[in-house]
Short mmCIF file of the N, C-alpha and C atoms (twelve columns), coordinates in Angstrom:
data_MODEL
# 
_entry.id   MODEL 
# 
loop_
_atom_site.group_PDB 
_atom_site.id 
_atom_site.type_symbol 
_atom_site.label_atom_id 
_atom_site.label_alt_id 
_atom_site.label_comp_id 
_atom_site.label_asym_id 
_atom_site.label_seq_id 
_atom_site.Cartn_x 
_atom_site.Cartn_y 
_atom_site.Cartn_z 
_atom_site.pdbx_PDB_model_num 
ATOM 1   N N  . MET A 1   -29.101 1.504   26.719 1 
ATOM 2   C CA . MET A 1   -28.344 2.139   23.979 1 
ATOM 3   C C  . MET A 1   -28.809 0.786   24.645 1 
ATOM 4   N N  . SER A 2   -29.860 0.560   22.468 1 
ATOM 5   C CA . SER A 2   -29.533 0.042   21.674 1 
ATOM 6   C C  . SER A 2   -28.855 0.016   20.477 1 
ATOM 7   N N  . TYR A 3   -29.007 -1.032  19.986 1 
ATOM 8   C CA . TYR A 3   -28.359 -1.326  18.414 1 
ATOM 9   C C  . TYR A 3   -28.870 -1.626  17.454 1 
ATOM 10  N N  . GLU A 4   -28.682 -1.253  16.407 1 
ATOM 11  C CA . GLU A 4   -29.346 -2.054  15.040 1 
ATOM 12  C C  . GLU A 4   -28.631 -2.053  14.097 1 
ATOM 13  N N  . HIS A 5   -28.065 -3.905  13.732 1 
ATOM 14  C CA . HIS A 5   -27.243 -4.547  13.107 1 
ATOM 15  C C  . HIS A 5   -27.951 -3.628  11.624 1 
ATOM 16  N N  . ASN A 6   -26.822 -3.572  10.274 1 
ATOM 17  C CA . ASN A 6   -26.515 -3.001  9.194  1 
ATOM 18  C C  . ASN A 6   -25.923 -4.104  7.769  1 
ATOM 19  N N  . THR A 7   -26.236 -4.323  7.117  1 
ATOM 20  C CA . THR A 7   -25.666 -5.031  6.027  1 
ATOM 21  C C  . THR A 7   -23.931 -5.042  5.567  1 
ATOM 22  N N  . HIS A 8   -23.705 -3.572  6.841  1 
ATOM 23  C CA . HIS A 8   -22.185 -3.856  6.230  1 
ATOM 24  C C  . HIS A 8   -21.657 -3.899  7.504  1 
ATOM 25  N N  . GLY A 9   -22.317 -5.082  8.452  1 
ATOM 26  C CA . GLY A 9   -21.602 -5.322  10.084 1 
ATOM 27  C C  . GLY A 9   -21.694 -4.140  10.614 1 
ATOM 28  N N  . LEU A 10  -21.838 -3.025  10.799 1 
ATOM 29  C CA . LEU A 10  -21.490 -1.750  11.408 1 
ATOM 30  C C  . LEU A 10  -22.429 -2.016  11.921 1 
ATOM 31  N N  . ASP A 11  -23.006 -1.812  13.089 1 
ATOM 32  C CA . ASP A 11  -24.040 -1.585  14.226 1 
ATOM 33  C C  . ASP A 11  -23.560 -0.186  14.305 1 
ATOM 34  N N  . LYS A 12  -25.159 0.218   14.375 1 
ATOM 35  C CA . LYS A 12  -25.178 2.258   15.574 1 
ATOM 36  C C  . LYS A 12  -26.126 2.161   15.740 1 
ATOM 37  N N  . ILE A 13  -26.208 3.237   17.108 1 
ATOM 38  C CA . ILE A 13  -26.943 3.806   18.067 1 
ATOM 39  C C  . ILE A 13  -28.495 3.471   17.231 1 
ATOM 40  N N  . THR A 14  -29.111 3.062   18.029 1 
ATOM 41  C CA . THR A 14  -30.743 3.604   17.692 1 
ATOM 42  C C  . THR A 14  -30.929 4.556   18.793 1 
ATOM 43  N N  . GLU A 15  -30.516 4.474   20.162 1 
ATOM 44  C CA . GLU A 15  -30.946 5.322   21.305 1 
ATOM 45  C C  . GLU A 15  -29.883 4.974   22.404 1 
ATOM 46  N N  . GLY A 16  -29.679 6.237   23.493 1 
ATOM 47  C CA . GLY A 16  -28.960 6.360   24.046 1 
ATOM 48  C C  . GLY A 16  -28.364 6.927   24.341 1 
ATOM 49  N N  . LYS A 17  -26.965 7.617   24.461 1 
ATOM 50  C CA . LYS A 17  -25.328 8.723   23.971 1 
ATOM 51  C C  . LYS A 17  -24.461 7.643   24.010 1 
ATOM 52  N N  . GLY A 18  -23.627 8.351   22.934 1 
ATOM 53  C CA . GLY A 18  -22.026 7.301   23.579 1 
ATOM 54  C C  . GLY A 18  -21.351 7.853   22.152 1 
ATOM 55  N N  . PRO A 19  -20.406 7.317   21.317 1 
ATOM 56  C CA . PRO A 19  -19.216 8.075   20.607 1 
ATOM 57  C C  . PRO A 19  -18.971 7.304   19.330 1 
ATOM 58  N N  . GLY A 20  -19.489 6.369   19.594 1 
ATOM 59  C CA . GLY A 20  -20.230 4.874   18.121 1 
ATOM 60  C C  . GLY A 20  -20.203 4.140   18.983 1 
ATOM 61  N N  . PRO A 21  -20.172 3.147   17.421 1 
ATOM 62  C CA . PRO A 21  -21.005 1.502   17.958 1 
ATOM 63  C C  . PRO A 21  -20.099 0.947   18.856 1 
ATOM 64  N N  . ARG A 22  -19.820 -0.169  19.255 1 
ATOM 65  C CA . ARG A 22  -20.092 -0.600  21.190 1 
ATOM 66  C C  . ARG A 22  -19.153 -1.686  20.005 1 
ATOM 67  N N  . LEU A 23  -19.596 -2.887  19.611 1 
ATOM 68  C CA . LEU A 23  -19.712 -3.604  18.659 1 
ATOM 69  C C  . LEU A 23  -20.094 -3.128  16.582 1 
ATOM 70  N N  . MET A 24  -18.800 -4.484  16.155 1 
ATOM 71  C CA . MET A 24  -19.747 -4.593  14.757 1 
ATOM 72  C C  . MET A 24  -18.475 -5.230  14.286 1 
ATOM 73  N N  . GLY A 25  -18.954 -6.014  12.910 1 
ATOM 74  C CA . GLY A 25  -18.237 -6.421  12.298 1 
ATOM 75  C C  . GLY A 25  -17.159 -6.650  12.632 1 
ATOM 76  N N  . ALA A 26  -16.181 -8.050  12.084 1 
ATOM 77  C CA . ALA A 26  -15.093 -7.897  11.862 1 
ATOM 78  C C  . ALA A 26  -14.158 -7.729  10.722 1 
ATOM 79  N N  . THR A 27  -15.574 -7.951  9.704  1 
ATOM 80  C CA . THR A 27  -15.123 -7.364  8.555  1 
ATOM 81  C C  . THR A 27  -15.120 -6.664  7.264  1 
ATOM 82  N N  . TRP A 28  -15.756 -5.740  9.087  1 
ATOM 83  C CA . TRP A 28  -16.324 -4.141  8.182  1 
ATOM 84  C C  . TRP A 28  -14.940 -3.594  7.475  1 
ATOM 85  N N  . PRO A 29  -14.061 -2.729  8.578  1 
ATOM 86  C CA . PRO A 29  -13.454 -1.987  8.660  1 
ATOM 87  C C  . PRO A 29  -12.488 -2.374  7.464  1 
ATOM 88  N N  . ILE A 30  -11.995 -3.475  6.461  1 
ATOM 89  C CA . ILE A 30  -11.459 -4.039  5.744  1 
ATOM 90  C C  . ILE A 30  -12.006 -3.151  4.754  1 
ATOM 91  N N  . GLY A 31  -10.569 -2.512  3.523  1 
ATOM 92  C CA . GLY A 31  -10.955 -1.471  2.468  1 
ATOM 93  C C  . GLY A 31  -11.460 -0.465  3.300  1 
ATOM 94  N N  . GLU A 32  -12.186 0.060   4.193  1 
ATOM 95  C CA . GLU A 32  -11.951 1.447   5.034  1 
ATOM 96  C C  . GLU A 32  -10.999 2.400   4.880  1 
ATOM 97  N N  . SER A 33  -11.471 3.817   3.882  1 
ATOM 98  C CA . SER A 33  -9.933  4.657   3.529  1 
ATOM 99  C C  . SER A 33  -9.701  4.924   4.907  1 
ATOM 100 N N  . VAL A 34  -8.906  5.483   5.359  1 
ATOM 101 C CA . VAL A 34  -8.083  5.749   6.165  1 
ATOM 102 C C  . VAL A 34  -7.840  7.875   6.056  1 
ATOM 103 N N  . TYR A 35  -7.816  8.396   7.102  1 
ATOM 104 C CA . TYR A 35  -7.330  9.652   5.918  1 
ATOM 105 C C  . TYR A 35  -6.394  10.688  8.107  1 
ATOM 106 N N  . ASN A 36  -5.691  11.064  7.784  1 
ATOM 107 C CA . ASN A 36  -5.384  11.995  8.749  1 
ATOM 108 C C  . ASN A 36  -6.424  13.100  9.128  1 
ATOM 109 N N  . ASN A 37  -5.574  13.848  9.898  1 
ATOM 110 C CA . ASN A 37  -6.807  14.656  10.117 1 
ATOM 111 C C  . ASN A 37  -6.494  16.244  9.339  1 
ATOM 112 N N  . LYS A 38  -5.707  16.203  8.696  1 
ATOM 113 C CA . LYS A 38  -5.625  17.030  7.842  1 
ATOM 114 C C  . LYS A 38  -6.663  16.210  6.301  1 
ATOM 115 N N  . GLY A 39  -7.479  15.566  6.021  1 
ATOM 116 C CA . GLY A 39  -8.160  14.876  4.636  1 
ATOM 117 C C  . GLY A 39  -7.139  14.931  4.047  1 
ATOM 118 N N  . GLU A 40  -6.131  13.796  4.360  1 
ATOM 119 C CA . GLU A 40  -5.184  13.312  3.415  1 
ATOM 120 C C  . GLU A 40  -6.248  12.262  3.320  1 
ATOM 121 N N  . ASN A 41  -6.088  11.652  2.142  1 
ATOM 122 C CA . ASN A 41  -6.195  10.331  2.311  1 
ATOM 123 C C  . ASN A 41  -4.887  9.676   2.460  1 
ATOM 124 N N  . LEU A 42  -4.198  8.070   3.585  1 
ATOM 125 C CA . LEU A 42  -3.324  8.105   4.167  1 
ATOM 126 C C  . LEU A 42  -3.334  5.665   3.557  1 
ATOM 127 N N  . GLY A 43  -4.213  5.741   3.226  1 
ATOM 128 C CA . GLY A 43  -4.134  4.551   2.497  1 
ATOM 129 C C  . GLY A 43  -6.103  4.003   2.543  1 
ATOM 130 N N  . GLU A 44  -5.907  2.927   2.949  1 
ATOM 131 C CA . GLU A 44  -7.153  1.906   3.458  1 
ATOM 132 C C  . GLU A 44  -6.753  0.933   4.253  1 
ATOM 133 N N  . ILE A 45  -7.785  0.301   4.600  1 
ATOM 134 C CA . ILE A 45  -7.061  -0.952  6.061  1 
ATOM 135 C C  . ILE A 45  -6.997  -2.272  4.946  1 
ATOM 136 N N  . LYS A 46  -5.698  -3.122  4.829  1 
ATOM 137 C CA . LYS A 46  -5.748  -4.391  4.394  1 
ATOM 138 C C  . LYS A 46  -6.651  -5.592  5.699  1 
ATOM 139 N N  . GLU A 47  -5.744  -5.424  6.193  1 
ATOM 140 C CA . GLU A 47  -6.685  -6.762  7.368  1 
ATOM 141 C C  . GLU A 47  -6.904  -6.106  9.208  1 
ATOM 142 N N  . ILE A 48  -7.169  -6.430  8.982  1 
ATOM 143 C CA . ILE A 48  -7.480  -6.301  11.057 1 
ATOM 144 C C  . ILE A 48  -6.599  -7.935  11.760 1 
ATOM 145 N N  . MET A 49  -5.679  -7.293  13.202 1 
ATOM 146 C CA . MET A 49  -4.985  -8.734  14.101 1 
ATOM 147 C C  . MET A 49  -5.923  -8.435  14.656 1 
ATOM 148 N N  . LEU A 50  -5.881  -9.439  15.252 1 
ATOM 149 C CA . LEU A 50  -6.851  -10.222 17.005 1 
ATOM 150 C C  . LEU A 50  -5.809  -10.188 17.664 1 
ATOM 151 N N  . ASP A 51  -5.777  -9.555  18.346 1 
ATOM 152 C CA . ASP A 51  -4.930  -10.435 19.982 1 
ATOM 153 C C  . ASP A 51  -5.827  -11.160 20.493 1 
ATOM 154 N N  . VAL A 52  -6.285  -12.685 20.249 1 
ATOM 155 C CA . VAL A 52  -6.872  -13.752 20.582 1 
ATOM 156 C C  . VAL A 52  -6.836  -13.670 22.288 1 
ATOM 157 N N  . GLU A 53  -5.398  -14.429 22.462 1 
ATOM 158 C CA . GLU A 53  -5.373  -14.344 24.256 1 
ATOM 159 C C  . GLU A 53  -5.823  -13.512 25.170 1 
ATOM 160 N N  . ASN A 54  -6.025  -11.728 24.722 1 
ATOM 161 C CA . ASN A 54  -6.207  -10.814 25.229 1 
ATOM 162 C C  . ASN A 54  -7.462  -10.486 24.369 1 
ATOM 163 N N  . ALA A 55  -7.776  -11.186 24.622 1 
ATOM 164 C CA . ALA A 55  -9.346  -10.877 23.365 1 
ATOM 165 C C  . ALA A 55  -10.029 -9.175  23.220 1 
ATOM 166 N N  . LYS A 56  -8.500  -8.803  22.063 1 
ATOM 167 C CA . LYS A 56  -9.276  -7.602  21.372 1 
ATOM 168 C C  . LYS A 56  -8.654  -7.431  20.082 1 
ATOM 169 N N  . ILE A 57  -8.476  -6.095  19.715 1 
ATOM 170 C CA . ILE A 57  -7.755  -6.399  18.236 1 
ATOM 171 C C  . ILE A 57  -6.466  -5.267  18.698 1 
ATOM 172 N N  . ALA A 58  -5.308  -6.150  18.370 1 
ATOM 173 C CA . ALA A 58  -4.136  -5.573  18.247 1 
ATOM 174 C C  . ALA A 58  -3.837  -4.576  17.374 1 
ATOM 175 N N  . TYR A 59  -4.073  -4.651  16.055 1 
ATOM 176 C CA . TYR A 59  -3.362  -3.555  15.487 1 
ATOM 177 C C  . TYR A 59  -4.302  -4.647  14.032 1 
ATOM 178 N N  . ALA A 60  -4.536  -2.249  12.827 1 
ATOM 179 C CA . ALA A 60  -4.878  -3.172  12.193 1 
ATOM 180 C C  . ALA A 60  -3.736  -3.002  10.452 1 
ATOM 181 N N  . VAL A 61  -4.173  -3.483  9.640  1 
ATOM 182 C CA . VAL A 61  -2.794  -3.303  9.020  1 
ATOM 183 C C  . VAL A 61  -3.180  -2.166  7.368  1 
ATOM 184 N N  . LEU A 62  -2.063  -0.874  7.636  1 
ATOM 185 C CA . LEU A 62  -2.603  0.173   7.252  1 
ATOM 186 C C  . LEU A 62  -1.839  0.126   5.530  1 
ATOM 187 N N  . SER A 63  -3.076  -0.113  4.194  1 
ATOM 188 C CA . SER A 63  -2.020  -0.481  2.763  1 
ATOM 189 C C  . SER A 63  -1.989  1.233   2.508  1 
ATOM 190 N N  . PHE A 64  -0.210  1.612   1.994  1 
ATOM 191 C CA . PHE A 64  -0.256  2.608   1.720  1 
ATOM 192 C C  . PHE A 64  1.184   3.085   0.188  1 
ATOM 193 N N  . GLY A 65  0.455   4.155   -0.269 1 
ATOM 194 C CA . GLY A 65  0.949   4.265   -1.212 1 
ATOM 195 C C  . GLY A 65  1.598   3.241   -2.854 1 
ATOM 196 N N  . GLY A 66  0.990   2.459   -2.912 1 
ATOM 197 C CA . GLY A 66  0.911   1.791   -4.475 1 
ATOM 198 C C  . GLY A 66  0.444   2.406   -4.899 1 
ATOM 199 N N  . PHE A 67  0.203   1.942   -5.858 1 
ATOM 200 C CA . PHE A 67  -1.454  1.819   -7.463 1 
ATOM 201 C C  . PHE A 67  -1.784  0.495   -7.296 1 
ATOM 202 N N  . LEU A 68  -3.024  0.400   -7.791 1 
ATOM 203 C CA . LEU A 68  -3.583  -0.305  -7.945 1 
ATOM 204 C C  . LEU A 68  -2.981  -1.575  -6.411 1 
ATOM 205 N N  . GLY A 69  -3.001  -1.166  -5.624 1 
ATOM 206 C CA . GLY A 69  -2.298  -3.113  -4.787 1 
ATOM 207 C C  . GLY A 69  -0.686  -3.186  -5.862 1 
ATOM 208 N N  . ILE A 70  -0.422  -2.352  -6.315 1 
ATOM 209 C CA . ILE A 70  0.549   -3.158  -7.112 1 
ATOM 210 C C  . ILE A 70  1.863   -1.782  -5.841 1 
ATOM 211 N N  . ALA A 71  3.269   -2.444  -5.728 1 
ATOM 212 C CA . ALA A 71  3.867   -2.076  -4.653 1 
ATOM 213 C C  . ALA A 71  3.650   -0.973  -3.559 1 
ATOM 214 N N  . ASP A 72  2.119   -1.959  -2.541 1 
ATOM 215 C CA . ASP A 72  1.275   -1.089  -1.421 1 
ATOM 216 C C  . ASP A 72  2.792   -1.235  -0.667 1 
ATOM 217 N N  . LYS A 73  3.391   -0.329  0.298  1 
ATOM 218 C CA . LYS A 73  3.938   -0.510  1.128  1 
ATOM 219 C C  . LYS A 73  2.482   -0.595  2.327  1 
ATOM 220 N N  . LEU A 74  2.690   -1.939  4.033  1 
ATOM 221 C CA . LEU A 74  2.096   -2.119  4.520  1 
ATOM 222 C C  . LEU A 74  2.374   -1.213  6.061  1 
ATOM 223 N N  . PHE A 75  1.532   -1.823  6.144  1 
ATOM 224 C CA . PHE A 75  2.242   -0.988  8.086  1 
ATOM 225 C C  . PHE A 75  1.191   -0.903  9.214  1 
ATOM 226 N N  . ALA A 76  1.265   -1.676  10.248 1 
ATOM 227 C CA . ALA A 76  0.519   -2.484  11.405 1 
ATOM 228 C C  . ALA A 76  0.442   -1.125  12.602 1 
ATOM 229 N N  . VAL A 77  -0.244  -0.704  12.301 1 
ATOM 230 C CA . VAL A 77  -0.655  0.233   13.432 1 
ATOM 231 C C  . VAL A 77  -1.477  0.389   14.065 1 
ATOM 232 N N  . PRO A 78  -1.571  0.447   15.586 1 
ATOM 233 C CA . PRO A 78  -2.362  -0.197  16.364 1 
ATOM 234 C C  . PRO A 78  -3.629  0.769   16.481 1 
ATOM 235 N N  . TRP A 79  -4.199  -0.985  16.598 1 
ATOM 236 C CA . TRP A 79  -5.642  -0.001  16.808 1 
ATOM 237 C C  . TRP A 79  -5.762  1.063   17.641 1 
ATOM 238 N N  . ASP A 80  -5.668  1.796   19.054 1 
ATOM 239 C CA . ASP A 80  -6.365  2.769   19.959 1 
ATOM 240 C C  . ASP A 80  -4.876  3.918   19.216 1 
ATOM 241 N N  . ALA A 81  -4.432  3.852   17.592 1 
ATOM 242 C CA . ALA A 81  -4.143  5.175   16.996 1 
ATOM 243 C C  . ALA A 81  -5.115  5.571   16.255 1 
ATOM 244 N N  . LEU A 82  -6.502  4.746   16.167 1 
ATOM 245 C CA . LEU A 82  -6.910  4.524   14.647 1 
ATOM 246 C C  . LEU A 82  -8.382  5.749   15.813 1 
ATOM 247 N N  . THR A 83  -9.064  6.208   14.771 1 
ATOM 248 C CA . THR A 83  -10.400 7.180   15.518 1 
ATOM 249 C C  . THR A 83  -11.665 6.872   14.632 1 
ATOM 250 N N  . LEU A 84  -11.920 6.411   14.735 1 
ATOM 251 C CA . LEU A 84  -13.661 6.407   13.499 1 
ATOM 252 C C  . LEU A 84  -14.145 7.333   13.963 1 
ATOM 253 N N  . LYS A 85  -14.444 8.184   12.537 1 
ATOM 254 C CA . LYS A 85  -15.505 8.816   12.150 1 
ATOM 255 C C  . LYS A 85  -16.925 8.511   11.797 1 
ATOM 256 N N  . LEU A 86  -18.065 8.888   12.614 1 
ATOM 257 C CA . LEU A 86  -19.234 8.344   12.147 1 
ATOM 258 C C  . LEU A 86  -20.003 9.620   11.275 1 
ATOM 259 N N  . GLU A 87  -19.800 10.945  11.840 1 
ATOM 260 C CA . GLU A 87  -20.100 12.070  11.804 1 
ATOM 261 C C  . GLU A 87  -20.679 12.934  10.258 1 
ATOM 262 N N  . THR A 88  -19.117 11.937  9.999  1 
ATOM 263 C CA . THR A 88  -18.455 12.790  8.619  1 
ATOM 264 C C  . THR A 88  -19.470 11.926  7.380  1 
ATOM 265 N N  . LEU A 89  -20.106 12.743  6.385  1 
ATOM 266 C CA . LEU A 89  -21.094 12.152  5.377  1 
ATOM 267 C C  . LEU A 89  -19.834 10.348  4.487  1 
ATOM 268 N N  . ASP A 90  -18.990 10.602  4.408  1 
ATOM 269 C CA . ASP A 90  -18.922 8.720   4.730  1 
ATOM 270 C C  . ASP A 90  -18.085 9.013   5.713  1 
ATOM 271 N N  . THR A 91  -18.417 7.545   6.310  1 
ATOM 272 C CA . THR A 91  -18.034 6.936   7.641  1 
ATOM 273 C C  . THR A 91  -15.425 6.744   7.485  1 
ATOM 274 N N  . ARG A 92  -15.380 7.389   8.094  1 
ATOM 275 C CA . ARG A 92  -13.952 7.143   8.324  1 
ATOM 276 C C  . ARG A 92  -13.333 6.272   8.800  1 
ATOM 277 N N  . PHE A 93  -11.653 6.823   9.047  1 
ATOM 278 C CA . PHE A 93  -11.023 5.862   10.359 1 
ATOM 279 C C  . PHE A 93  -9.910  6.720   10.133 1 
ATOM 280 N N  . ILE A 94  -9.527  8.196   11.181 1 
ATOM 281 C CA . ILE A 94  -8.557  8.774   11.137 1 
ATOM 282 C C  . ILE A 94  -7.174  8.566   11.694 1 
ATOM 283 N N  . LEU A 95  -6.117  8.643   11.576 1 
ATOM 284 C CA . LEU A 95  -4.662  8.744   12.260 1 
ATOM 285 C C  . LEU A 95  -4.583  9.798   11.777 1 
ATOM 286 N N  . ASP A 96  -4.103  10.630  13.602 1 
ATOM 287 C CA . ASP A 96  -3.252  11.155  13.445 1 
ATOM 288 C C  . ASP A 96  -1.848  11.639  13.323 1 
ATOM 289 N N  . VAL A 97  -1.377  11.549  11.743 1 
ATOM 290 C CA . VAL A 97  -0.530  11.336  11.184 1 
ATOM 291 C C  . VAL A 97  0.274   11.985  9.842  1 
ATOM 292 N N  . GLU A 98  1.044   12.919  10.103 1 
ATOM 293 C CA . GLU A 98  0.729   13.215  8.457  1 
ATOM 294 C C  . GLU A 98  1.579   12.434  7.827  1 
ATOM 295 N N  . LYS A 99  1.096   12.718  5.973  1 
ATOM 296 C CA . LYS A 99  1.539   11.825  5.711  1 
ATOM 297 C C  . LYS A 99  2.775   11.172  4.825  1 
ATOM 298 N N  . GLU A 100 3.852   12.621  5.162  1 
ATOM 299 C CA . GLU A 100 5.612   12.339  4.843  1 
ATOM 300 C C  . GLU A 100 5.785   11.362  6.310  1 
ATOM 301 N N  . ARG A 101 5.458   11.322  7.502  1 
ATOM 302 C CA . ARG A 101 5.497   10.708  8.683  1 
ATOM 303 C C  . ARG A 101 4.919   9.115   8.781  1 
ATOM 304 N N  . LEU A 102 3.712   8.822   7.902  1 
ATOM 305 C CA . LEU A 102 3.417   7.537   7.364  1 
ATOM 306 C C  . LEU A 102 4.442   6.854   6.727  1 
ATOM 307 N N  . GLU A 103 4.843   7.522   5.339  1 
ATOM 308 C CA . GLU A 103 5.432   7.251   4.139  1 
ATOM 309 C C  . GLU A 103 7.032   6.879   4.876  1 
ATOM 310 N N  . SER A 104 7.650   7.221   6.284  1 
ATOM 311 C CA . SER A 104 8.955   7.214   6.973  1 
ATOM 312 C C  . SER A 104 8.721   6.329   8.178  1 
ATOM 313 N N  . ALA A 105 7.412   5.387   8.583  1 
ATOM 314 C CA . ALA A 105 7.884   4.675   9.843  1 
ATOM 315 C C  . ALA A 105 7.548   3.085   8.704  1 
ATOM 316 N N  . PRO A 106 7.785   2.708   10.160 1 
ATOM 317 C CA . PRO A 106 7.902   1.569   9.837  1 
ATOM 318 C C  . PRO A 106 7.136   0.865   9.541  1 
ATOM 319 N N  . GLY A 107 7.406   -0.526  7.960  1 
ATOM 320 C CA . GLY A 107 6.725   -0.317  7.544  1 
ATOM 321 C C  . GLY A 107 7.142   -2.558  7.217  1 
ATOM 322 N N  . PHE A 108 6.336   -3.033  6.603  1 
ATOM 323 C CA . PHE A 108 6.925   -4.135  5.702  1 
ATOM 324 C C  . PHE A 108 5.809   -4.856  4.287  1 
ATOM 325 N N  . ASP A 109 6.828   -5.353  3.474  1 
ATOM 326 C CA . ASP A 109 5.925   -5.670  2.093  1 
ATOM 327 C C  . ASP A 109 4.714   -6.940  2.472  1 
ATOM 328 N N  . LYS A 110 4.254   -7.274  1.874  1 
ATOM 329 C CA . LYS A 110 3.145   -7.912  1.595  1 
ATOM 330 C C  . LYS A 110 3.152   -9.438  1.445  1 
ATOM 331 N N  . ASP A 111 4.422   -9.777  1.148  1 
ATOM 332 C CA . ASP A 111 4.816   -10.815 1.972  1 
ATOM 333 C C  . ASP A 111 6.157   -11.333 2.036  1 
ATOM 334 N N  . ASN A 112 6.600   -10.157 3.922  1 
ATOM 335 C CA . ASN A 112 7.636   -10.505 4.816  1 
ATOM 336 C C  . ASN A 112 6.806   -10.165 5.760  1 
ATOM 337 N N  . TRP A 113 5.671   -10.520 6.324  1 
ATOM 338 C CA . TRP A 113 5.243   -9.805  7.373  1 
ATOM 339 C C  . TRP A 113 5.832   -10.137 8.798  1 
ATOM 340 N N  . PRO A 114 6.218   -8.670  10.218 1 
ATOM 341 C CA . PRO A 114 6.936   -9.296  10.878 1 
ATOM 342 C C  . PRO A 114 5.817   -10.347 11.803 1 
ATOM 343 N N  . ASP A 115 6.896   -10.612 13.116 1 
ATOM 344 C CA . ASP A 115 5.863   -11.542 13.629 1 
ATOM 345 C C  . ASP A 115 5.515   -10.156 15.732 1 
ATOM 346 N N  . MET A 116 4.229   -10.059 15.261 1 
ATOM 347 C CA . MET A 116 4.164   -9.196  16.433 1 
ATOM 348 C C  . MET A 116 2.981   -10.130 17.420 1 
ATOM 349 N N  . ALA A 117 3.339   -11.341 17.137 1 
ATOM 350 C CA . ALA A 117 2.865   -11.783 17.981 1 
ATOM 351 C C  . ALA A 117 3.323   -11.983 19.818 1 
ATOM 352 N N  . ASP A 118 4.955   -12.341 19.839 1 
ATOM 353 C CA . ASP A 118 5.369   -11.793 21.082 1 
ATOM 354 C C  . ASP A 118 5.735   -10.503 22.206 1 
ATOM 355 N N  . GLY A 119 4.896   -9.492  21.064 1 
ATOM 356 C CA . GLY A 119 5.074   -8.721  21.797 1 
ATOM 357 C C  . GLY A 119 6.684   -7.798  21.949 1 
ATOM 358 N N  . GLY A 120 7.082   -7.760  20.775 1 
ATOM 359 C CA . GLY A 120 8.720   -7.794  21.321 1 
ATOM 360 C C  . GLY A 120 8.222   -6.823  20.745 1 
ATOM 361 N N  . LEU A 121 10.163  -6.439  19.968 1 
ATOM 362 C CA . LEU A 121 11.152  -4.795  19.725 1 
ATOM 363 C C  . LEU A 121 10.213  -4.360  18.429 1 
ATOM 364 N N  . TYR A 122 9.589   -4.616  17.506 1 
ATOM 365 C CA . TYR A 122 8.572   -4.086  16.767 1 
ATOM 366 C C  . TYR A 122 7.107   -3.439  17.064 1 
ATOM 367 N N  . ALA A 123 6.462   -4.319  17.886 1 
ATOM 368 C CA . ALA A 123 5.139   -4.302  17.985 1 
ATOM 369 C C  . ALA A 123 5.649   -2.797  18.941 1 
ATOM 370 N N  . SER A 124 7.198   -3.179  19.795 1 
ATOM 371 C CA . SER A 124 6.996   -2.262  21.329 1 
ATOM 372 C C  . SER A 124 7.511   -0.988  19.534 1 
ATOM 373 N N  . GLN A 125 8.070   -1.122  19.115 1 
ATOM 374 C CA . GLN A 125 8.231   -0.139  18.384 1 
ATOM 375 C C  . GLN A 125 7.291   1.174   17.533 1 
ATOM 376 N N  . ILE A 126 6.254   0.084   17.217 1 
ATOM 377 C CA . ILE A 126 5.654   0.810   16.583 1 
ATOM 378 C C  . ILE A 126 4.149   1.377   17.303 1 
ATOM 379 N N  . ARG A 127 4.252   1.100   18.362 1 
ATOM 380 C CA . ARG A 127 3.781   1.477   19.817 1 
ATOM 381 C C  . ARG A 127 4.156   2.552   19.796 1 
ATOM 382 N N  . SER A 128 5.844   3.041   19.857 1 
ATOM 383 C CA . SER A 128 6.320   4.277   20.292 1 
ATOM 384 C C  . SER A 128 6.091   5.303   19.655 1 
ATOM 385 N N  . TYR A 129 5.981   4.660   17.631 1 
ATOM 386 C CA . TYR A 129 6.475   5.130   16.644 1 
ATOM 387 C C  . TYR A 129 4.529   6.389   16.898 1 
ATOM 388 N N  . TYR A 130 3.714   5.783   17.085 1 
ATOM 389 C CA . TYR A 130 2.420   6.425   16.635 1 
ATOM 390 C C  . TYR A 130 1.749   7.074   17.870 1 
ATOM 391 N N  . GLY A 131 2.517   6.620   19.423 1 
ATOM 392 C CA . GLY A 131 2.468   6.654   20.502 1 
ATOM 393 C C  . GLY A 131 1.282   7.024   20.821 1 
ATOM 394 N N  . THR A 132 0.929   5.145   21.388 1 
ATOM 395 C CA . THR A 132 0.047   4.436   21.061 1 
ATOM 396 C C  . THR A 132 0.937   3.514   23.122 1 
ATOM 397 N N  . LYS A 133 0.213   3.304   23.825 1 
ATOM 398 C CA . LYS A 133 0.604   1.914   25.307 1 
ATOM 399 C C  . LYS A 133 0.515   0.458   24.541 1 
# 
């Protein structure tokens, strides 16, 4: 399997089989829209948080509910709760939650981020909320 790198940081499969890119630039998902399975826009990815110790993406920070970046509520969404859809006309991430459920999800504001580095209560709460391990 081989890949071709483009200017947006997304590598695409040029031969072979696979569900999507095995590698992509870390800045590429920032600003990408997230939709649910009904096609409703749930917001956009504001940040990608890396688990450096375990060499993986821990979660994406999803912005939802504000207008032009004002009064947005931020949500830490476990990376494995998101699915990248490449077969649509516009590449998008899918989060399998109803809009109303996201509105009541554990969230935070831009000036008060939770500490998820220790894998404590907040981290386990969001994993449970989104049904991930």
